[in-house]
Amino acid sequence: MSENKIEIKNLHKAFGKKVVLDGIDLEIKKGESLVVIGGSGTGKSVLIKCIQGILVPDSGSIKVDGQEIVNANEEIRDAMHGKMGMLFQGGALFDSLTVWENVAFGLIENKRMPRKEAKMEAVRLLRQVGLTPDVADLSPSELSGGMQKRVSLARAIATRPEIIFFDEPTTGLDPIMSDVINDLIIESAKGLGATALTITHDMASARKIADKIAMLYKGKIIWQGTVKEMDNTENPYVRQFINGCSQGPIKVEI
Amino acid sequence: MAKNIVENFLRKLGKPLVVFIQRLGELSLFIAKAVYNCVTPPFYIKLLGRQFLDIGFYSLPVVALTTIFAGMVIALQTYSGFSSYGAESAIASVVLISVTRELAPVFCGLMVAGRIGAAMAAEIGTMKVTEQIDALVTLSTNPFKYLFTPRLLAGIFVLPLLVMIGDIIGIFGGFLVSVYQLGFNPANYITNTINELQAIDINIGLTKGAVFGFIIALMGCYNGYKSRGGAQGVGEATTNAVVASSILILIFNYIITGMFFTK
Ligand SMILES: Nc1ncnc2c1ncn2[C@@H]1O[C@H](COP(=O)(O)OP(=O)(O)OP(=O)(O)O)[C@@H](O)[C@H]1O
Ligand SMILES: [Mg+2]
């Protein structure tokens, strides 16, 4: 179990003068579920996008399965994307396609699965995330926010990726639906034996799905540990964040 | 003293100039990447088909309407200009030349820029700001090949066809006015048109069509792809796409006419 699936070293990313990531060091073991917590706008989504190669970091190293992917050639990056699935913060469903075509996108375009077979697989996946087959032929815009999240989840796990990223999977959902999504994340990650990296500020969700928690603050990982360690930590930043106090070392710029 | 003034002037000039050169560089890079992806597999034939329909087939009504009235108004103007003597033979050739060389290509270009360029920028811009383009990447699909190649290829190949159709309809418009309003002989109009027709009239239409089609698709894709910041960004991208492609169409129209006729 000591094998690192993802290894990030001294990662930097700035947009113009705005420094977002300022030396991130992070390791995720194979099959582990890591949750990154941190305030709005601290660069959590940017971190995930750097790992995915959607954004190019300014400096630092990201290794997936021991393979360097920063500035890697297209072939290596394509191979990486084949291993990864992503649930986007806003769903990011293709609105020119139907729900089932969204779910089956990776299967049809990359695994070259015949459409008929892919549709059956998509319907099975939709069932797995608790949606009935009759939504399959709808357009994503006809679904509620929670349903879209679930479709997006189904799309993320469709190609059975080895690594799944969840960007705020429960934000904007009611507590019960959040818990349903949490269960789905645990189920799908454990079911596939996948390594999971989840971003959230929903502490209930973090407690439930995390093997390990890391806190991002001012461009650095300032603390990491298990849920139990988090509850006992003396670290004032973590304590303030999990208790949701406005008083403490973290200053909110209003 | 003088040095200060120069320095200030350069400084004022500096920023917009740097931004302009940066934009130009970005656009060149985008073009290079887009063209490279147009000629390397995989190809999305079905998406290309859909773009052919969208750009070509559904643009037929606006192209037909604009070119028929263009042909008609030219016939009318020629008649008033040439008085009654000599007008009959002049109308056919003036309509032929002005429609095939200038009016059909420009009207097709501008109408399609308004119809398709705007729609492309809006669609791709929305995909960009809602992270759908990022989602494509994570699903191992190259957005250039999936989104831009079909649009660019369809633009390049469909616009010349539209121009050809516009040519025929525009000439037919001239024919209608000449025969039914001015009472000239229909057979003479047709023979005059055929006698006057040169290969260059067809070639210039095809060339302009292909270039305008590329400009429209390029501006739609590029501005959409560069948009950021929600609905407002998409709105800006749409406006920019239409304005930029319309201006470029008129500039390149002049350049191409110059290349064909000043030898
Ligand atoms: N493409 C971009 N161009 C410029 N700035 C960006 C870009 N993407 C992100 N940023 C900036 O980086 C910072 C971090 O953004 P990010 O989306 O990672 O925040 P986040 O931690 O995910 O926040 P939230 O919890 O609200 O989703 C923000 O200040 C944002 O303005
Ligand atoms: Mg985010």
Coordinates of C-alpha atoms and ligand atoms in Angstrom, one line a residue:
Chain A
M1 CA 0.0 0.0 0.0
S2 CA 3.0 2.3 0.1
E3 CA 2.9 2.9 -3.6
N4 CA 2.2 6.5 -4.6
K5 CA -0.4 6.9 -7.3
I6 CA 0.0 10.7 -7.5
E7 CA 3.1 12.6 -6.3
I8 CA 3.2 16.4 -6.4
K9 CA 6.3 18.3 -5.6
N10 CA 6.8 22.0 -5.1
L11 CA 4.0 23.0 -7.5
H12 CA 3.6 26.7 -8.4
K13 CA 0.9 28.4 -10.4
A14 CA 0.1 32.1 -10.7
F15 CA -2.3 34.0 -12.9
G16 CA -0.5 37.2 -13.7
K17 CA 0.5 38.7 -10.4
K18 CA -2.0 36.6 -8.5
V19 CA -0.2 33.6 -6.9
V20 CA -2.6 30.8 -6.5
L21 CA -0.5 27.7 -5.8
D22 CA 2.7 28.5 -3.9
G23 CA 4.7 25.3 -3.5
I24 CA 2.3 22.3 -3.1
D25 CA 3.6 19.0 -1.8
L26 CA 1.1 16.2 -1.8
E27 CA 1.1 12.4 -2.1
I28 CA -1.8 10.2 -2.7
K29 CA -1.4 6.4 -2.3
K30 CA -3.0 3.9 -4.5
G31 CA -6.6 3.2 -3.6
E32 CA -6.6 6.0 -1.1
S33 CA -9.4 8.6 -0.8
L34 CA -7.9 12.1 -0.1
V35 CA -10.0 15.1 0.6
V36 CA -8.7 18.6 0.1
I37 CA -10.4 21.2 2.2
G38 CA -9.9 25.0 2.1
G39 CA -11.7 28.3 1.7
S40 CA -13.3 29.6 -1.5
G41 CA -10.8 30.8 -4.0
T42 CA -7.8 29.2 -2.4
G43 CA -7.0 27.3 -5.6
K44 CA -8.5 23.9 -5.1
S45 CA -10.0 23.7 -8.5
V46 CA -6.7 25.0 -10.0
L47 CA -4.8 22.2 -8.2
I48 CA -7.0 19.5 -9.8
K49 CA -6.8 21.2 -13.2
C50 CA -3.0 21.2 -13.0
I51 CA -3.0 17.4 -12.3
Q52 CA -5.3 16.9 -15.2
G53 CA -3.2 18.9 -17.6
I54 CA -6.0 21.4 -18.3
L55 CA -3.8 24.1 -16.7
V56 CA -0.1 24.2 -17.1
P57 CA 1.8 24.9 -13.8
D58 CA 4.5 27.4 -13.7
S59 CA 7.0 25.1 -12.0
G60 CA 7.1 21.9 -10.0
S61 CA 6.5 18.3 -10.7
I62 CA 3.4 16.1 -10.9
K63 CA 3.9 12.4 -11.2
V64 CA 1.2 9.9 -11.9
D65 CA 2.2 6.2 -11.5
G66 CA 5.8 7.5 -11.4
Q67 CA 5.4 9.2 -14.8
E68 CA 6.1 13.0 -15.0
I69 CA 3.2 14.8 -16.6
V70 CA 4.2 18.4 -16.4
N71 CA 5.2 19.4 -19.9
A72 CA 4.8 15.8 -21.0
N73 CA 4.1 15.1 -24.7
E74 CA 0.6 14.6 -26.0
E75 CA 0.9 10.8 -26.1
I76 CA 1.7 10.6 -22.4
R77 CA -1.0 13.0 -21.5
D78 CA -3.6 11.1 -23.6
A79 CA -2.6 8.0 -21.8
M80 CA -3.1 9.8 -18.4
H81 CA -6.5 11.1 -19.4
G82 CA -7.5 7.5 -20.1
K83 CA -6.8 6.7 -16.5
M84 CA -8.7 9.6 -15.0
G85 CA -12.3 10.6 -14.5
M86 CA -13.6 13.9 -13.3
L87 CA -16.8 15.2 -11.7
F88 CA -16.7 19.0 -12.4
Q89 CA -17.9 21.6 -9.9
G90 CA -20.6 22.8 -12.3
G91 CA -21.4 19.4 -13.8
A92 CA -20.0 20.4 -17.2
L93 CA -22.4 18.1 -19.1
F94 CA -22.5 18.6 -22.8
D95 CA -25.8 20.3 -23.5
S96 CA -25.8 19.4 -27.2
L97 CA -26.0 15.7 -26.3
T98 CA -28.6 13.7 -24.4
V99 CA -28.1 12.4 -20.9
W100 CA -27.1 8.9 -22.0
E101 CA -24.8 10.2 -24.7
N102 CA -23.1 12.2 -22.0
V103 CA -22.6 9.2 -19.8
A104 CA -21.4 7.0 -22.7
F105 CA -19.2 9.7 -24.2
G106 CA -15.9 8.1 -23.2
L107 CA -17.1 4.7 -24.1
I108 CA -18.1 5.7 -27.6
E109 CA -15.3 8.1 -28.5
N110 CA -12.4 6.3 -26.9
K111 CA -13.2 2.8 -26.1
R112 CA -15.0 2.5 -29.5
M113 CA -18.0 0.8 -28.0
P114 CA -20.9 0.4 -30.4
R115 CA -23.7 2.9 -29.7
K116 CA -26.3 0.3 -28.8
E117 CA -24.1 -1.4 -26.3
A118 CA -22.9 1.9 -24.9
K119 CA -26.5 3.0 -24.3
M120 CA -27.2 -0.1 -22.3
E121 CA -24.1 0.5 -20.3
A122 CA -25.1 4.1 -19.8
V123 CA -28.6 3.1 -18.5
R124 CA -26.9 0.7 -16.1
L125 CA -24.6 3.5 -14.8
L126 CA -27.6 5.8 -14.5
R127 CA -29.4 3.2 -12.4
Q128 CA -26.2 2.9 -10.3
V129 CA -26.4 6.6 -9.4
G130 CA -30.1 6.3 -8.6
L131 CA -31.6 7.6 -11.8
T132 CA -34.4 5.9 -13.7
P133 CA -33.8 4.9 -17.4
D134 CA -36.4 7.4 -18.6
V135 CA -34.0 10.3 -18.1
A136 CA -31.6 8.7 -20.5
D137 CA -33.1 10.5 -23.6
L138 CA -33.6 13.9 -21.9
S139 CA -31.3 16.8 -22.4
P140 CA -29.1 17.7 -19.4
S141 CA -30.9 21.1 -19.1
E142 CA -34.1 19.3 -18.3
L143 CA -32.7 17.9 -15.1
S144 CA -32.4 19.4 -11.7
G145 CA -29.0 20.4 -10.2
G146 CA -28.8 17.2 -8.1
M147 CA -29.7 15.0 -11.0
Q148 CA -27.1 16.7 -13.2
K149 CA -24.5 16.0 -10.5
R150 CA -25.4 12.4 -10.6
V151 CA -25.2 12.2 -14.4
S152 CA -21.8 13.8 -14.2
L153 CA -20.8 11.3 -11.6
A154 CA -22.0 8.5 -13.9
R155 CA -19.9 10.0 -16.8
A156 CA -16.9 10.2 -14.5
I157 CA -16.9 6.6 -13.6
A158 CA -18.1 5.2 -17.0
T159 CA -14.7 4.3 -18.3
R160 CA -13.7 2.7 -15.0
P161 CA -10.8 5.2 -14.3
E162 CA -8.0 4.4 -11.9
I163 CA -8.1 8.0 -10.5
I164 CA -11.3 10.0 -10.0
F165 CA -11.5 13.7 -9.1
F166 CA -14.5 15.1 -7.4
D167 CA -14.7 18.9 -7.4
E168 CA -17.2 19.9 -4.7
P169 CA -19.6 17.0 -5.4
T170 CA -22.1 18.1 -2.7
T171 CA -22.2 21.9 -3.0
G172 CA -25.6 23.2 -3.7
L173 CA -27.4 20.0 -2.7
D174 CA -29.7 19.4 0.2
P175 CA -28.3 17.3 3.1
I176 CA -30.0 14.1 2.1
M177 CA -29.0 14.3 -1.5
S178 CA -25.4 15.2 -0.3
D179 CA -25.3 12.0 1.7
V180 CA -26.6 10.0 -1.3
I181 CA -23.8 11.5 -3.4
N182 CA -21.3 10.7 -0.6
D183 CA -22.4 7.1 -0.6
L184 CA -22.1 7.0 -4.4
I185 CA -18.6 8.3 -4.3
I186 CA -17.5 5.8 -1.7
E187 CA -19.3 3.0 -3.6
S188 CA -17.9 4.0 -7.0
A189 CA -14.4 4.6 -5.8
K190 CA -14.2 1.5 -3.7
G191 CA -16.1 -0.5 -6.3
L192 CA -13.5 0.3 -8.9
G193 CA -10.6 0.2 -6.4
A194 CA -9.9 3.7 -7.7
T195 CA -7.8 6.4 -6.1
A196 CA -9.9 9.4 -5.3
L197 CA -9.2 13.1 -4.9
T198 CA -12.1 15.1 -3.6
I199 CA -12.4 18.8 -3.0
T200 CA -15.0 20.1 -0.7
H201 CA -15.9 22.6 2.0
D202 CA -18.7 20.3 3.2
M203 CA -17.1 18.9 6.5
A204 CA -19.8 16.2 6.9
S205 CA -19.0 15.0 3.4
A206 CA -15.2 15.2 4.1
R207 CA -15.5 13.1 7.2
K208 CA -17.5 10.5 5.5
I209 CA -15.4 9.9 2.3
A210 CA -11.9 10.7 3.4
D211 CA -9.1 8.2 4.3
K212 CA -7.0 11.3 4.6
I213 CA -7.6 15.0 4.7
A214 CA -5.3 17.8 3.6
M215 CA -5.9 21.5 4.1
L216 CA -5.0 24.1 1.5
Y217 CA -4.3 27.6 2.7
K218 CA -2.5 30.5 0.9
G219 CA -1.2 28.2 -1.8
K220 CA 0.3 25.6 0.5
I221 CA -0.8 22.4 2.1
I222 CA -0.6 23.5 5.7
W223 CA -1.9 20.3 7.4
Q224 CA -2.7 16.7 6.6
G225 CA -3.9 13.7 8.5
T226 CA -6.8 11.3 9.1
V227 CA -10.3 12.4 10.2
K228 CA -9.4 11.4 13.8
E229 CA -6.2 13.4 13.8
M230 CA -8.2 16.3 12.4
D231 CA -10.6 16.2 15.3
N232 CA -7.7 16.2 17.8
T233 CA -5.4 18.6 16.1
E234 CA -4.2 21.8 17.8
N235 CA -3.6 23.5 14.5
P236 CA -5.5 26.8 14.8
Y237 CA -6.2 27.0 11.0
V238 CA -7.7 23.6 10.8
R239 CA -9.7 24.1 14.0
Q240 CA -11.1 27.4 12.7
F241 CA -12.1 25.8 9.4
I242 CA -13.8 22.7 10.8
N243 CA -15.6 24.7 13.4
G244 CA -16.6 27.4 10.9
C245 CA -15.6 30.4 13.1
S246 CA -15.1 33.9 11.6
Q247 CA -12.6 34.5 14.5
G248 CA -9.1 33.0 14.1
P249 CA -5.9 33.1 12.1
I250 CA -7.7 32.8 8.7
K251 CA -8.8 36.2 7.7
V252 CA -11.6 36.6 5.2
E253 CA -11.1 39.5 2.8
I254 CA -14.4 41.2 2.4
Chain B
M1 CA 13.4 67.1 -21.9
A2 CA 12.9 65.7 -25.4
K3 CA 13.9 62.3 -24.1
N4 CA 11.1 62.4 -21.6
I5 CA 8.5 63.2 -24.2
V6 CA 9.7 60.4 -26.4
E7 CA 9.8 58.0 -23.4
N8 CA 6.3 59.0 -22.4
F9 CA 5.0 58.5 -25.9
L10 CA 6.6 55.1 -26.2
R11 CA 5.2 54.1 -22.8
K12 CA 1.7 55.2 -23.9
L13 CA 2.1 53.3 -27.2
G14 CA 3.7 50.4 -25.4
K15 CA 0.8 48.7 -23.6
P16 CA -1.7 48.5 -26.4
L17 CA 1.0 47.5 -28.8
V18 CA 2.2 44.7 -26.6
V19 CA -1.4 43.6 -26.1
F20 CA -2.0 43.7 -29.9
I21 CA 1.1 41.7 -30.7
Q22 CA 0.2 39.2 -28.0
R23 CA -3.3 38.8 -29.5
L24 CA -1.8 38.4 -32.9
G25 CA 0.6 35.7 -31.6
E26 CA -2.3 33.9 -29.9
L27 CA -4.3 34.0 -33.0
S28 CA -1.5 32.7 -35.2
L29 CA -0.9 29.8 -32.7
F30 CA -4.6 29.0 -32.7
I31 CA -4.6 29.0 -36.6
A32 CA -1.5 26.7 -36.7
K33 CA -3.0 24.3 -34.2
A34 CA -6.4 24.3 -35.9
V35 CA -5.0 23.7 -39.4
Y36 CA -2.7 20.9 -38.1
N37 CA -5.7 19.2 -36.4
C38 CA -7.7 19.6 -39.6
V39 CA -5.3 17.3 -41.5
T40 CA -4.5 14.7 -38.9
P41 CA -6.8 11.9 -37.7
P42 CA -9.1 11.1 -36.0
F43 CA -11.9 12.8 -38.0
Y44 CA -15.4 13.2 -36.7
I45 CA -17.4 12.7 -39.9
K46 CA -20.8 12.9 -38.3
L47 CA -20.0 16.2 -36.7
L48 CA -18.8 17.5 -40.0
G49 CA -22.1 16.5 -41.6
R50 CA -24.0 18.4 -39.0
Q51 CA -21.9 21.5 -39.6
F52 CA -22.5 21.2 -43.4
L53 CA -26.2 21.2 -42.7
D54 CA -26.1 24.1 -40.2
I55 CA -23.8 26.3 -42.2
G56 CA -25.0 25.4 -45.7
F57 CA -28.5 24.1 -45.9
Y58 CA -30.1 26.3 -43.2
S59 CA -28.4 29.4 -44.7
L60 CA -30.0 28.9 -48.1
P61 CA -33.1 31.0 -47.4
V62 CA -31.1 34.1 -46.3
V63 CA -28.6 33.7 -49.1
A64 CA -31.4 33.3 -51.6
L65 CA -33.3 36.4 -50.4
T66 CA -30.3 38.7 -50.2
T67 CA -28.8 37.7 -53.6
I68 CA -32.1 37.8 -55.5
F69 CA -32.8 41.4 -54.4
A70 CA -29.2 42.3 -55.1
G71 CA -29.5 41.0 -58.6
M72 CA -32.9 42.8 -59.0
V73 CA -31.6 46.2 -57.8
I74 CA -28.6 46.0 -60.0
A75 CA -30.8 45.4 -63.1
L76 CA -32.9 48.4 -62.1
Q77 CA -29.9 50.7 -61.6
T78 CA -28.3 49.6 -64.9
Y79 CA -31.5 50.4 -66.7
S80 CA -31.8 53.9 -65.3
G81 CA -28.1 54.5 -65.9
F82 CA -27.9 53.4 -69.5
S83 CA -31.2 55.0 -70.6
S84 CA -33.3 52.8 -72.9
Y85 CA -30.7 52.6 -75.7
G86 CA -28.2 49.8 -75.1
A87 CA -29.7 48.9 -71.7
E88 CA -30.9 45.5 -72.9
S89 CA -27.5 44.1 -73.6
A90 CA -25.8 46.0 -70.7
I91 CA -28.2 44.7 -68.0
A92 CA -27.3 41.1 -68.4
S93 CA -23.5 41.6 -68.3
V94 CA -23.6 44.2 -65.5
V95 CA -25.7 41.9 -63.4
L96 CA -23.5 39.0 -64.2
I97 CA -20.3 40.7 -63.3
S98 CA -21.4 42.5 -60.2
V99 CA -23.3 39.5 -58.8
T100 CA -20.7 36.8 -59.4
R101 CA -17.6 38.8 -58.6
E102 CA -18.8 41.0 -55.6
L103 CA -22.3 40.9 -54.4
A104 CA -23.0 37.1 -54.0
P105 CA -19.7 36.4 -52.2
V106 CA -19.9 39.4 -49.9
F107 CA -23.6 39.0 -49.1
C108 CA -23.2 35.3 -48.5
G109 CA -20.2 36.0 -46.3
L110 CA -21.9 38.7 -44.3
M111 CA -25.2 36.8 -43.8
V112 CA -23.4 33.6 -42.8
A113 CA -21.1 35.6 -40.5
G114 CA -24.2 37.0 -38.7
R115 CA -26.0 33.7 -38.7
I116 CA -23.3 31.2 -38.1
G117 CA -20.3 33.1 -36.7
A118 CA -22.5 34.4 -33.8
A119 CA -23.9 31.0 -33.1
M120 CA -20.5 29.3 -33.1
A121 CA -19.0 31.9 -30.8
A122 CA -22.0 31.6 -28.4
E123 CA -22.0 27.8 -28.4
I124 CA -18.2 27.4 -28.0
G125 CA -18.1 30.3 -25.5
T126 CA -20.8 28.7 -23.4
M127 CA -19.0 25.4 -23.5
K128 CA -15.8 27.2 -22.4
V129 CA -17.3 29.0 -19.4
T130 CA -19.3 26.0 -18.2
E131 CA -16.1 23.9 -18.4
Q132 CA -17.5 21.6 -21.1
I133 CA -14.3 22.1 -23.0
D134 CA -12.3 21.0 -20.0
A135 CA -14.6 18.0 -19.7
L136 CA -13.8 17.1 -23.3
V137 CA -10.1 17.1 -22.4
T138 CA -10.6 14.9 -19.4
L139 CA -12.5 12.4 -21.6
S140 CA -9.4 12.2 -23.8
T141 CA -11.0 14.1 -26.7
N142 CA -9.1 16.9 -28.4
P143 CA -11.4 20.0 -28.5
F144 CA -9.7 21.2 -31.6
K145 CA -10.6 18.0 -33.5
Y146 CA -14.0 17.6 -31.9
L147 CA -15.2 21.2 -32.1
F148 CA -13.1 23.3 -34.4
T149 CA -12.1 21.0 -37.2
P150 CA -15.6 20.2 -38.3
R151 CA -16.6 23.9 -38.2
L152 CA -13.5 25.1 -40.1
L153 CA -13.8 22.4 -42.8
A154 CA -17.5 23.0 -43.2
G155 CA -16.9 26.8 -43.5
I156 CA -14.2 26.3 -46.2
F157 CA -16.2 23.9 -48.3
V158 CA -19.8 25.1 -47.8
L159 CA -19.4 28.8 -48.5
P160 CA -18.2 28.3 -52.1
L161 CA -21.3 26.2 -52.7
L162 CA -23.5 28.9 -51.2
V163 CA -21.8 31.5 -53.4
M164 CA -22.5 29.5 -56.5
I165 CA -26.1 29.2 -55.5
G166 CA -26.2 32.9 -54.8
D167 CA -24.7 33.6 -58.2
I168 CA -27.5 31.7 -59.9
I169 CA -30.2 33.2 -57.8
G170 CA -28.8 36.8 -58.2
I171 CA -28.6 36.4 -62.0
F172 CA -32.2 35.1 -61.9
G173 CA -33.2 38.2 -60.0
G174 CA -31.8 40.4 -62.7
F175 CA -33.6 38.3 -65.2
L176 CA -36.9 38.7 -63.4
V177 CA -36.6 42.5 -63.4
S178 CA -35.3 42.7 -66.9
V179 CA -38.1 40.5 -68.4
Y180 CA -41.1 41.2 -66.2
Q181 CA -40.6 44.8 -65.1
L182 CA -38.7 46.3 -68.0
G183 CA -40.2 44.1 -70.7
F184 CA -37.0 42.9 -72.4
N185 CA -36.7 39.7 -74.4
P186 CA -36.0 36.7 -72.0
A187 CA -34.1 34.7 -74.7
N188 CA -31.7 37.7 -75.3
Y189 CA -31.0 38.0 -71.6
I190 CA -30.0 34.4 -71.3
T191 CA -27.8 34.4 -74.4
N192 CA -26.1 37.6 -73.3
T193 CA -25.4 36.1 -69.9
I194 CA -24.0 32.9 -71.3
N195 CA -21.8 34.9 -73.8
E196 CA -20.4 37.1 -71.2
L197 CA -19.7 34.4 -68.6
Q198 CA -16.0 33.8 -68.0
A199 CA -14.2 31.3 -66.0
I200 CA -12.9 34.1 -63.7
D201 CA -16.4 34.8 -62.6
I202 CA -16.7 31.3 -61.2
N203 CA -13.2 31.1 -59.8
I204 CA -13.4 34.4 -57.9
G205 CA -16.6 33.3 -56.3
L206 CA -15.2 30.0 -55.2
T207 CA -12.0 31.6 -53.9
K208 CA -13.8 34.3 -51.9
G209 CA -16.3 31.7 -50.6
A210 CA -13.5 29.5 -49.2
V211 CA -11.6 32.4 -47.7
F212 CA -14.7 33.9 -46.1
G213 CA -15.9 30.6 -44.8
F214 CA -12.5 30.1 -43.1
I215 CA -12.7 33.6 -41.6
I216 CA -16.2 33.1 -40.3
A217 CA -15.5 29.7 -38.7
L218 CA -12.1 30.9 -37.4
M219 CA -13.5 34.0 -35.7
G220 CA -16.4 32.1 -34.3
C221 CA -14.2 29.4 -32.8
Y222 CA -11.4 31.6 -31.7
N223 CA -13.6 34.2 -29.9
G224 CA -15.7 31.5 -28.3
Y225 CA -12.6 29.7 -27.1
K226 CA -11.1 32.8 -25.6
S227 CA -14.2 33.9 -23.8
R228 CA -14.2 33.9 -20.0
G229 CA -16.3 35.1 -17.2
G230 CA -19.9 33.8 -17.7
A231 CA -22.7 35.2 -19.7
Q232 CA -21.2 38.6 -20.2
G233 CA -18.0 37.1 -21.6
V234 CA -20.0 34.9 -24.0
G235 CA -21.9 38.0 -25.2
E236 CA -18.7 39.9 -25.9
A237 CA -17.3 36.9 -27.8
T238 CA -20.4 36.7 -30.0
T239 CA -20.2 40.4 -30.8
N240 CA -16.5 40.2 -31.5
A241 CA -16.9 37.2 -33.7
V242 CA -19.5 39.0 -35.9
V243 CA -17.7 42.3 -36.1
A244 CA -14.3 40.9 -36.7
S245 CA -15.4 38.5 -39.4
S246 CA -17.5 41.1 -41.1
I247 CA -14.6 43.5 -41.3
L248 CA -12.1 40.9 -42.3
I249 CA -14.5 39.7 -45.1
L250 CA -14.7 43.2 -46.6
I251 CA -10.9 43.6 -46.3
F252 CA -10.1 40.3 -47.9
N253 CA -12.8 40.9 -50.5
Y254 CA -10.8 43.8 -51.7
I255 CA -7.5 42.0 -51.5
I256 CA -8.8 39.0 -53.5
T257 CA -10.4 41.2 -56.2
G258 CA -7.1 43.0 -56.4
M259 CA -5.2 39.7 -56.9
F260 CA -7.6 38.5 -59.6
F261 CA -7.8 41.7 -61.6
T262 CA -4.5 43.6 -61.4
K263 CA -2.0 41.6 -63.2
Ligands
LIG1 N1 -8.3 30.5 -15.8 C1 -8.0 31.4 -14.8 N2 -7.5 32.6 -15.1 C2 -7.3 33.5 -14.1 N3 -7.5 33.3 -12.8 C3 -8.0 32.1 -12.5 C4 -8.3 31.1 -13.4 N4 -8.8 30.0 -12.8 C5 -8.8 30.4 -11.5 N5 -8.3 31.6 -11.3 C6 -8.1 32.3 -10.0 O1 -7.5 31.4 -9.1 C7 -8.1 31.5 -7.8 C8 -8.4 30.1 -7.3 O2 -9.5 29.6 -8.1 P1 -10.1 28.2 -7.8 O3 -11.2 28.0 -8.8 O4 -9.1 27.1 -7.8 O5 -10.8 28.3 -6.4 P2 -11.4 27.2 -5.5 O6 -10.5 27.0 -4.4 O7 -11.8 26.0 -6.3 O8 -12.7 28.0 -5.0 P3 -14.2 27.4 -4.8 O9 -14.2 26.7 -3.5 O10 -15.0 28.7 -4.7 O11 -14.5 26.6 -6.0 C9 -9.2 32.4 -7.9 O12 -8.9 33.6 -7.3 C10 -9.5 32.6 -9.4 O13 -9.7 34.0 -9.6
MG2 MG -13.5 25.3 -7.2

